[in-house]
Amino acid sequence: MAYAWDPGTDPLDILAHLGEDDHPNGAVIPPIYQNSLFVFPNTEGLLGALEGSPLAKPEHYSRLSNPTMDVVEQKIAALEGSDQCKVVGSGMAAISNAVFSTVKAGSHVVLPDTTYGPVRKLIEQYLSRFGVSHTYVHGGSVDEIIAVTRPETSLIYLESPTSALFRLQDIPAITEFARSRGISTIIDNTYSTPLYLRPIDLGVDIVCHSATKYMGGHSDITAGAICTSEERMEQMMRFEVGLFGNALHPMSAWLLNRGLRTMPLRLTRHEATANTVAAWVEARPEVSVVHHLSLESFAQRDLYLKMFKGSTGLFSFELKTDSRAIITKFCDALQIFQRGISWGGHESLVVPIHAKPADYETARWAIRLYCGLEAPETLIADLERGFATLSA
Ligand SMILES: *Cc1c(COP(=O)(O)O)cnc(C)c1O
């Protein structure tokens, strides 16, 4: 019997069952379809697949689609509330495909100056080769975005929050403006996952994820997801997804499905731990500011309360000192927080980030913490080791 679900279904139910109705040979877990291609019983069937919509089933070639990808795509689309989802080989693959689908020579892109570094590089250093220009904004005010928009602006790119300084954009105000001008919007929703922010409901055209983070959840795959309308996805399958060829490996799609099943449980834990740890860090006299969405002191608290269902395990803080040597020593003293980029797995991580958005007079260091699944007391005791280096 097909599993019945609707938009009000608990995400845990969706992630446990959606898309898993046919149990081949009674397999309780969908098998890994380790196939590059799929054959047809007759030539008409094959030609129908080649000539038809790239979204149609059955699959014919795994660069485009594969039943193991299909299971996770159904689940992520259901959580995001999008018509379609496509999983690809990394978050940057998802973002590159989406961005290329919205620009042509002469286009102009607006994006926050604290956007994820490789995305800034893609737009600033790479797309400029093809005659695509851009303007950076702080992002916090829709008026600032409207002011820099030009007739040739084809894309407003959002990341809310950005992942070093945790800056938000007013998504509904921006999408209302963008739609009135026929400008596409893309958001990187990796920090929140669809459990805490549903950008499609707020009018965003394309939602991208690094599924490497919370969705995979175990630091063992790189993966990306693109969520959008039927119309945009069909075009993206014919062009970017089909031509750039950055398909997700079937084994990684299978691991992604395994990770997704527990995402709501993990996120609840990451959220509670990060809230405890961030409040503790904020009370330290050595700290000048904590950038964490759910703190009362958070600079854009109104926007947070307006759009988000919760915050997750990632935040950053600044010490009163801005010495690289002192910050390095602080991070080196940590034993549980391991020094590394990325996030979303069970293990807590720390990374110093040197940032200079336009509103900073000079570059400053922020220390970004990712709170994994360890006990909050363990993490706080670990941070005590870091703070002890400041008085030594
Ligand atoms: C990691 C990350 C990406 C890129 O994802 P990959 O899977 O590493 O390609 C994009 N955006 C944000 C916010 C990220 O943290």
Short mmCIF file of C-alpha atoms and ligand atoms in Angstrom, two decimals:
data_model
loop_
_atom_site.label_atom_id
_atom_site.label_comp_id
_atom_site.label_asym_id
_atom_site.label_seq_id
_atom_site.Cartn_x
_atom_site.Cartn_y
_atom_site.Cartn_z
CA MET A 1 0.00 0.00 0.00
CA ALA A 2 1.31 3.46 -0.87
CA TYR A 3 2.32 5.49 2.17
CA ALA A 4 -0.15 8.36 2.60
CA TRP A 5 1.26 11.78 3.46
CA ASP A 6 0.28 15.40 3.06
CA PRO A 7 2.00 18.74 3.70
CA GLY A 8 1.15 18.47 7.41
CA THR A 9 2.86 15.10 7.81
CA ASP A 10 5.60 14.93 10.43
CA PRO A 11 9.00 15.21 8.69
CA LEU A 12 10.15 12.04 10.48
CA ASP A 13 7.32 10.09 8.80
CA ILE A 14 8.20 11.54 5.39
CA LEU A 15 11.88 10.71 5.86
CA ALA A 16 11.12 7.19 7.05
CA HIS A 17 8.76 6.20 4.24
CA LEU A 18 8.17 8.53 1.30
CA GLY A 19 9.28 7.03 -2.01
CA GLU A 20 9.98 3.64 -0.47
CA ASP A 21 6.76 1.81 -1.36
CA ASP A 22 8.08 -0.86 -3.68
CA HIS A 23 10.32 -3.17 -1.73
CA PRO A 24 12.23 -5.08 -4.44
CA ASN A 25 12.66 -8.69 -3.24
CA GLY A 26 11.19 -7.59 0.07
CA ALA A 27 14.18 -5.35 0.83
CA VAL A 28 13.18 -3.13 3.77
CA ILE A 29 15.73 -0.48 2.71
CA PRO A 30 15.78 0.66 -0.94
CA PRO A 31 18.72 -1.03 -2.66
CA ILE A 32 21.58 0.91 -4.27
CA TYR A 33 20.97 1.03 -8.00
CA GLN A 34 24.62 0.89 -9.00
CA ASN A 35 23.80 1.39 -12.68
CA SER A 36 25.01 3.89 -15.24
CA LEU A 37 22.10 3.01 -17.56
CA PHE A 38 18.70 1.34 -17.70
CA VAL A 39 17.47 -0.82 -20.59
CA PHE A 40 14.05 -1.00 -22.18
CA PRO A 41 12.07 -4.03 -23.38
CA ASN A 42 11.44 -2.36 -26.76
CA THR A 43 12.80 0.44 -28.94
CA GLU A 44 9.69 2.62 -28.63
CA GLY A 45 10.20 2.64 -24.86
CA LEU A 46 13.83 3.74 -25.24
CA LEU A 47 13.01 6.45 -27.80
CA GLY A 48 10.14 7.66 -25.61
CA ALA A 49 12.59 8.13 -22.72
CA LEU A 50 15.14 9.96 -24.90
CA GLU A 51 12.57 12.21 -26.54
CA GLY A 52 10.30 12.84 -23.55
CA SER A 53 10.57 15.13 -20.55
CA PRO A 54 13.83 14.67 -18.63
CA LEU A 55 11.64 14.49 -15.50
CA ALA A 56 9.69 11.45 -16.73
CA LYS A 57 10.17 7.96 -15.31
CA PRO A 58 11.51 5.33 -15.86
CA GLU A 59 15.10 6.49 -15.74
CA HIS A 60 17.43 5.80 -18.66
CA TYR A 61 20.83 7.22 -17.65
CA SER A 62 22.29 7.95 -14.19
CA ARG A 63 23.92 11.27 -15.14
CA LEU A 64 20.35 12.58 -15.09
CA SER A 65 18.50 10.34 -12.68
CA ASN A 66 18.51 7.01 -10.91
CA PRO A 67 16.01 5.28 -8.56
CA THR A 68 18.37 5.67 -5.58
CA MET A 69 18.48 9.44 -6.17
CA ASP A 70 14.74 9.46 -6.75
CA VAL A 71 13.97 8.33 -3.19
CA VAL A 72 15.89 11.21 -1.58
CA GLU A 73 14.61 13.70 -4.14
CA GLN A 74 10.99 12.91 -3.22
CA LYS A 75 11.76 13.36 0.47
CA ILE A 76 13.65 16.66 0.13
CA ALA A 77 10.99 18.11 -2.23
CA ALA A 78 8.28 17.17 0.28
CA LEU A 79 10.15 18.91 3.12
CA GLU A 80 10.87 22.05 1.06
CA GLY A 81 7.39 22.16 -0.45
CA SER A 82 8.83 22.33 -3.98
CA ASP A 83 7.49 20.59 -7.10
CA GLN A 84 10.86 19.05 -7.82
CA CYS A 85 14.22 18.24 -6.26
CA LYS A 86 17.43 17.13 -7.96
CA VAL A 87 20.37 15.80 -5.99
CA VAL A 88 23.86 16.40 -7.38
CA GLY A 89 27.47 15.72 -6.42
CA SER A 90 28.02 18.63 -4.00
CA GLY A 91 26.50 21.82 -2.66
CA MET A 92 28.63 23.83 -5.10
CA ALA A 93 27.31 21.69 -7.97
CA ALA A 94 23.76 22.54 -6.87
CA ILE A 95 24.57 26.25 -6.62
CA SER A 96 26.55 26.36 -9.90
CA ASN A 97 23.72 24.66 -11.79
CA ALA A 98 21.16 27.01 -10.27
CA VAL A 99 23.19 30.20 -10.83
CA PHE A 100 24.03 29.30 -14.46
CA SER A 101 20.31 28.68 -15.08
CA THR A 102 19.54 32.33 -14.22
CA VAL A 103 22.24 34.32 -16.06
CA LYS A 104 23.47 35.02 -19.58
CA ALA A 105 26.12 37.38 -21.02
CA GLY A 106 25.31 40.91 -19.85
CA SER A 107 23.37 39.82 -16.74
CA HIS A 108 23.86 41.43 -13.35
CA VAL A 109 23.70 39.60 -10.00
CA VAL A 110 23.06 41.05 -6.52
CA LEU A 111 24.39 39.10 -3.51
CA PRO A 112 25.41 39.68 0.13
CA ASP A 113 29.12 40.37 0.68
CA THR A 114 29.19 37.68 3.38
CA THR A 115 27.98 34.92 1.00
CA TYR A 116 29.81 31.56 1.17
CA GLY A 117 33.32 32.18 -0.27
CA PRO A 118 33.27 29.79 -3.27
CA VAL A 119 29.94 31.28 -4.42
CA ARG A 120 31.46 34.78 -4.33
CA LYS A 121 34.36 33.40 -6.35
CA LEU A 122 32.00 31.81 -8.88
CA ILE A 123 30.15 35.07 -9.45
CA GLU A 124 32.99 37.56 -9.00
CA GLN A 125 35.92 35.78 -10.65
CA TYR A 126 34.38 33.16 -12.92
CA LEU A 127 31.10 34.48 -14.30
CA SER A 128 32.82 37.81 -14.97
CA ARG A 129 34.68 35.96 -17.77
CA PHE A 130 31.35 35.61 -19.53
CA GLY A 131 30.26 39.20 -19.10
CA VAL A 132 28.16 38.73 -15.96
CA SER A 133 28.54 41.59 -13.48
CA HIS A 134 27.57 41.76 -9.80
CA THR A 135 27.00 44.09 -6.86
CA TYR A 136 27.60 43.17 -3.24
CA VAL A 137 25.18 44.29 -0.54
CA HIS A 138 24.98 43.86 3.23
CA GLY A 139 21.63 42.22 2.53
CA GLY A 140 19.79 43.24 5.69
CA SER A 141 17.63 45.88 4.01
CA VAL A 142 15.46 45.37 0.96
CA ASP A 143 15.85 49.07 0.09
CA GLU A 144 19.59 48.60 -0.36
CA ILE A 145 18.90 45.71 -2.75
CA ILE A 146 16.32 47.68 -4.72
CA ALA A 147 18.76 50.60 -4.99
CA VAL A 148 21.49 48.53 -6.68
CA THR A 149 19.18 46.62 -9.01
CA ARG A 150 19.58 47.43 -12.70
CA PRO A 151 17.45 46.68 -15.76
CA GLU A 152 19.83 43.80 -16.53
CA THR A 153 19.70 42.28 -13.02
CA SER A 154 18.61 38.68 -13.57
CA LEU A 155 19.40 37.14 -10.17
CA ILE A 156 19.25 38.08 -6.49
CA TYR A 157 21.27 35.45 -4.68
CA LEU A 158 20.55 34.91 -0.99
CA GLU A 159 22.10 32.96 1.85
CA SER A 160 20.17 33.42 5.04
CA PRO A 161 21.93 33.25 7.38
CA THR A 162 25.39 33.59 5.86
CA SER A 163 27.70 31.04 7.42
CA ALA A 164 30.50 33.09 9.01
CA LEU A 165 28.80 36.21 10.40
CA PHE A 166 25.21 34.89 10.30
CA ARG A 167 23.54 37.75 8.49
CA LEU A 168 19.93 37.49 7.37
CA GLN A 169 18.00 38.92 4.46
CA ASP A 170 14.31 39.85 4.50
CA ILE A 171 13.25 37.04 2.19
CA PRO A 172 9.53 37.83 1.64
CA ALA A 173 10.25 41.52 0.96
CA ILE A 174 13.04 40.64 -1.48
CA THR A 175 11.06 38.00 -3.36
CA GLU A 176 8.06 40.31 -3.68
CA PHE A 177 10.29 42.93 -5.30
CA ALA A 178 12.13 40.36 -7.46
CA ARG A 179 8.88 38.87 -8.79
CA SER A 180 7.58 42.32 -9.70
CA ARG A 181 10.69 42.79 -11.87
CA GLY A 182 10.97 39.26 -13.27
CA ILE A 183 14.24 38.72 -11.39
CA SER A 184 15.06 35.15 -10.27
CA THR A 185 15.92 34.40 -6.64
CA ILE A 186 18.12 31.61 -5.32
CA ILE A 187 18.74 30.86 -1.66
CA ASP A 188 21.35 28.68 0.00
CA ASN A 189 19.30 27.04 2.79
CA THR A 190 22.06 24.78 4.12
CA TYR A 191 22.17 26.25 7.64
CA SER A 192 18.45 25.95 8.36
CA THR A 193 17.37 22.90 6.35
CA PRO A 194 13.69 22.93 5.35
CA LEU A 195 12.84 22.02 8.95
CA TYR A 196 13.65 25.54 10.19
CA LEU A 197 13.18 27.69 7.07
CA ARG A 198 10.95 27.05 4.04
CA PRO A 199 12.03 29.61 1.42
CA ILE A 200 9.64 28.34 -1.28
CA ASP A 201 6.76 29.43 0.98
CA LEU A 202 8.42 32.87 1.16
CA GLY A 203 8.50 33.21 -2.63
CA VAL A 204 12.06 32.04 -3.47
CA ASP A 205 12.41 30.45 -6.92
CA ILE A 206 15.29 28.01 -6.34
CA VAL A 207 16.50 26.55 -3.02
CA CYS A 208 19.97 25.01 -2.90
CA HIS A 209 21.54 22.84 -0.24
CA SER A 210 24.91 21.48 0.60
CA ALA A 211 23.53 18.06 1.61
CA THR A 212 27.10 17.39 2.74
CA LYS A 213 26.09 19.10 6.01
CA TYR A 214 22.95 18.32 8.05
CA MET A 215 21.16 16.24 5.42
CA GLY A 216 24.00 13.73 5.02
CA GLY A 217 24.70 14.27 8.70
CA HIS A 218 27.68 11.93 9.10
CA SER A 219 30.61 13.68 7.39
CA ASP A 220 30.92 10.81 4.92
CA ILE A 221 29.60 12.21 1.62
CA THR A 222 29.54 15.37 -0.43
CA ALA A 223 26.13 16.03 -1.97
CA GLY A 224 23.91 18.88 -3.08
CA ALA A 225 20.20 19.41 -3.68
CA ILE A 226 18.28 21.83 -5.91
CA CYS A 227 14.58 22.42 -5.19
CA THR A 228 12.38 24.34 -7.59
CA SER A 229 9.31 24.38 -9.82
CA GLU A 230 8.57 21.77 -12.49
CA GLU A 231 9.23 24.34 -15.23
CA ARG A 232 12.61 25.48 -13.94
CA MET A 233 13.70 21.92 -13.16
CA GLU A 234 12.82 20.65 -16.62
CA GLN A 235 15.00 23.40 -18.13
CA MET A 236 17.82 22.75 -15.68
CA MET A 237 17.74 19.01 -16.49
CA ARG A 238 18.02 19.77 -20.22
CA PHE A 239 20.86 22.25 -19.72
CA GLU A 240 22.94 22.59 -16.53
CA VAL A 241 22.30 19.21 -14.87
CA GLY A 242 22.53 17.31 -18.14
CA LEU A 243 25.47 19.24 -19.59
CA PHE A 244 27.74 19.88 -16.59
CA GLY A 245 27.41 16.26 -15.49
CA ASN A 246 27.83 16.50 -11.75
CA ALA A 247 25.46 13.68 -10.79
CA LEU A 248 25.39 12.30 -7.27
CA HIS A 249 26.94 8.84 -7.01
CA PRO A 250 24.29 6.15 -6.25
CA MET A 251 26.22 5.05 -3.15
CA SER A 252 26.24 8.65 -1.89
CA ALA A 253 22.52 8.98 -2.64
CA TRP A 254 21.92 5.87 -0.55
CA LEU A 255 24.01 7.26 2.34
CA LEU A 256 22.13 10.55 2.01
CA ASN A 257 18.84 8.67 2.42
CA ARG A 258 20.20 7.02 5.55
CA GLY A 259 21.34 10.35 6.96
CA LEU A 260 18.08 12.11 6.18
CA ARG A 261 16.00 9.66 8.24
CA THR A 262 17.38 11.05 11.50
CA MET A 263 17.83 14.69 10.50
CA PRO A 264 14.92 16.06 12.61
CA LEU A 265 16.22 14.24 15.71
CA ARG A 266 19.78 15.41 15.17
CA LEU A 267 18.78 19.00 14.52
CA THR A 268 16.76 19.23 17.72
CA ARG A 269 19.86 18.15 19.60
CA HIS A 270 22.24 20.48 17.69
CA GLU A 271 19.86 23.37 18.31
CA ALA A 272 19.54 22.78 22.06
CA THR A 273 23.29 22.30 22.48
CA ALA A 274 24.26 25.35 20.43
CA ASN A 275 21.78 27.50 22.35
CA THR A 276 23.32 26.39 25.65
CA VAL A 277 26.89 26.82 24.43
CA ALA A 278 26.24 30.19 22.75
CA ALA A 279 24.64 31.60 25.90
CA TRP A 280 27.66 30.42 27.91
CA VAL A 281 30.12 31.96 25.42
CA GLU A 282 28.18 35.24 25.45
CA ALA A 283 28.57 35.51 29.23
CA ARG A 284 32.39 35.29 29.01
CA PRO A 285 34.08 38.65 29.66
CA GLU A 286 36.70 37.95 26.93
CA VAL A 287 34.01 37.92 24.21
CA SER A 288 32.86 41.04 22.36
CA VAL A 289 29.98 39.60 20.31
CA VAL A 290 28.28 36.28 19.56
CA HIS A 291 26.62 35.81 16.17
CA HIS A 292 23.89 33.28 16.92
CA LEU A 293 20.38 33.55 15.49
CA SER A 294 18.37 32.66 18.56
CA LEU A 295 20.17 34.84 21.13
CA GLU A 296 18.15 37.83 22.29
CA SER A 297 21.15 40.01 21.48
CA PHE A 298 21.18 38.84 17.83
CA ALA A 299 21.49 41.91 15.58
CA GLN A 300 18.61 40.95 13.27
CA ARG A 301 16.28 39.39 15.84
CA ASP A 302 13.14 40.75 14.13
CA LEU A 303 14.01 39.00 10.87
CA TYR A 304 14.85 35.82 12.74
CA LEU A 305 11.49 35.74 14.53
CA LYS A 306 9.64 36.63 11.33
CA MET A 307 11.00 33.79 9.19
CA PHE A 308 12.62 30.96 11.13
CA LYS A 309 11.24 28.03 13.13
CA GLY A 310 14.53 27.62 14.99
CA SER A 311 18.30 27.87 14.87
CA THR A 312 20.82 25.07 14.37
CA GLY A 313 24.24 24.01 15.66
CA LEU A 314 26.47 26.63 14.03
CA PHE A 315 27.44 30.06 15.34
CA SER A 316 30.44 32.34 15.63
CA PHE A 317 31.85 34.79 18.15
CA GLU A 318 34.52 37.46 18.30
CA LEU A 319 37.05 37.87 21.07
CA LYS A 320 37.98 41.31 22.34
CA THR A 321 41.48 40.62 21.06
CA ASP A 322 41.96 40.36 17.30
CA SER A 323 45.39 38.75 17.27
CA ARG A 324 45.80 35.82 14.91
CA ALA A 325 48.37 34.24 17.25
CA ILE A 326 46.04 34.42 20.26
CA ILE A 327 43.10 33.06 18.30
CA THR A 328 45.23 30.21 16.96
CA LYS A 329 46.31 29.34 20.49
CA PHE A 330 42.68 29.39 21.65
CA CYS A 331 41.67 26.93 18.92
CA ASP A 332 44.73 24.73 19.45
CA ALA A 333 43.80 24.23 23.12
CA LEU A 334 40.48 22.61 22.23
CA GLN A 335 40.34 18.80 22.44
CA ILE A 336 36.72 18.01 21.55
CA PHE A 337 36.10 20.74 18.96
CA GLN A 338 38.34 19.56 16.13
CA ARG A 339 39.91 22.04 13.78
CA GLY A 340 38.15 21.75 10.43
CA ILE A 341 35.71 23.33 8.00
CA SER A 342 32.28 21.98 7.11
CA TRP A 343 29.68 20.88 9.68
CA GLY A 344 26.56 18.78 10.04
CA GLY A 345 28.16 15.56 11.35
CA HIS A 346 28.24 14.16 14.90
CA GLU A 347 31.59 15.81 15.66
CA SER A 348 32.06 19.36 16.92
CA LEU A 349 34.34 21.61 14.87
CA VAL A 350 36.08 24.96 15.17
CA VAL A 351 37.45 27.26 12.47
CA PRO A 352 38.76 30.84 12.70
CA ILE A 353 37.44 33.04 9.89
CA HIS A 354 38.98 36.35 8.87
CA ALA A 355 36.21 38.51 7.40
CA LYS A 356 35.95 42.01 6.01
CA PRO A 357 32.45 42.85 4.88
CA ALA A 358 31.98 46.44 3.63
CA ASP A 359 30.66 47.65 7.00
CA TYR A 360 33.86 46.59 8.85
CA GLU A 361 36.64 49.16 8.82
CA THR A 362 39.28 46.45 8.87
CA ALA A 363 39.20 42.65 8.64
CA ARG A 364 38.36 40.92 11.92
CA TRP A 365 38.64 37.38 13.21
CA ALA A 366 35.56 35.40 14.15
CA ILE A 367 35.75 31.93 15.69
CA ARG A 368 33.09 29.67 14.24
CA LEU A 369 31.89 26.76 16.35
CA TYR A 370 29.87 23.82 15.14
CA CYS A 371 28.17 22.02 18.03
CA GLY A 372 27.97 18.31 17.22
CA LEU A 373 26.13 15.62 19.14
CA GLU A 374 28.40 15.56 22.20
CA ALA A 375 27.03 16.61 25.60
CA PRO A 376 26.80 20.40 26.02
CA GLU A 377 28.77 20.16 29.30
CA THR A 378 31.60 18.40 27.43
CA LEU A 379 31.71 21.20 24.87
CA ILE A 380 31.65 23.93 27.51
CA ALA A 381 34.44 22.21 29.45
CA ASP A 382 36.40 22.10 26.20
CA LEU A 383 35.89 25.82 25.57
CA GLU A 384 37.16 26.48 29.11
CA ARG A 385 40.51 25.13 27.82
CA GLY A 386 40.44 27.72 25.07
CA PHE A 387 39.54 30.61 27.36
CA ALA A 388 42.26 29.51 29.81
CA THR A 389 44.87 30.31 27.13
CA LEU A 390 43.74 33.95 27.13
CA SER A 391 44.72 34.53 30.75
CA ALA A 392 47.91 32.40 30.61
C1 LIG B 1 29.49 23.67 2.48
C2 LIG B 1 28.65 24.75 1.97
C3 LIG B 1 28.42 24.91 0.61
C4 LIG B 1 29.07 24.06 -0.43
O1 LIG B 1 28.74 22.72 -0.31
P1 LIG B 1 29.70 21.52 -0.79
O2 LIG B 1 28.87 20.32 -0.53
O3 LIG B 1 30.95 21.62 0.02
O4 LIG B 1 29.98 21.75 -2.23
C5 LIG B 1 27.57 25.92 0.21
N1 LIG B 1 27.01 26.74 1.10
C6 LIG B 1 27.21 26.63 2.41
C7 LIG B 1 26.55 27.59 3.35
C8 LIG B 1 28.04 25.63 2.90
O5 LIG B 1 28.27 25.53 4.19
#
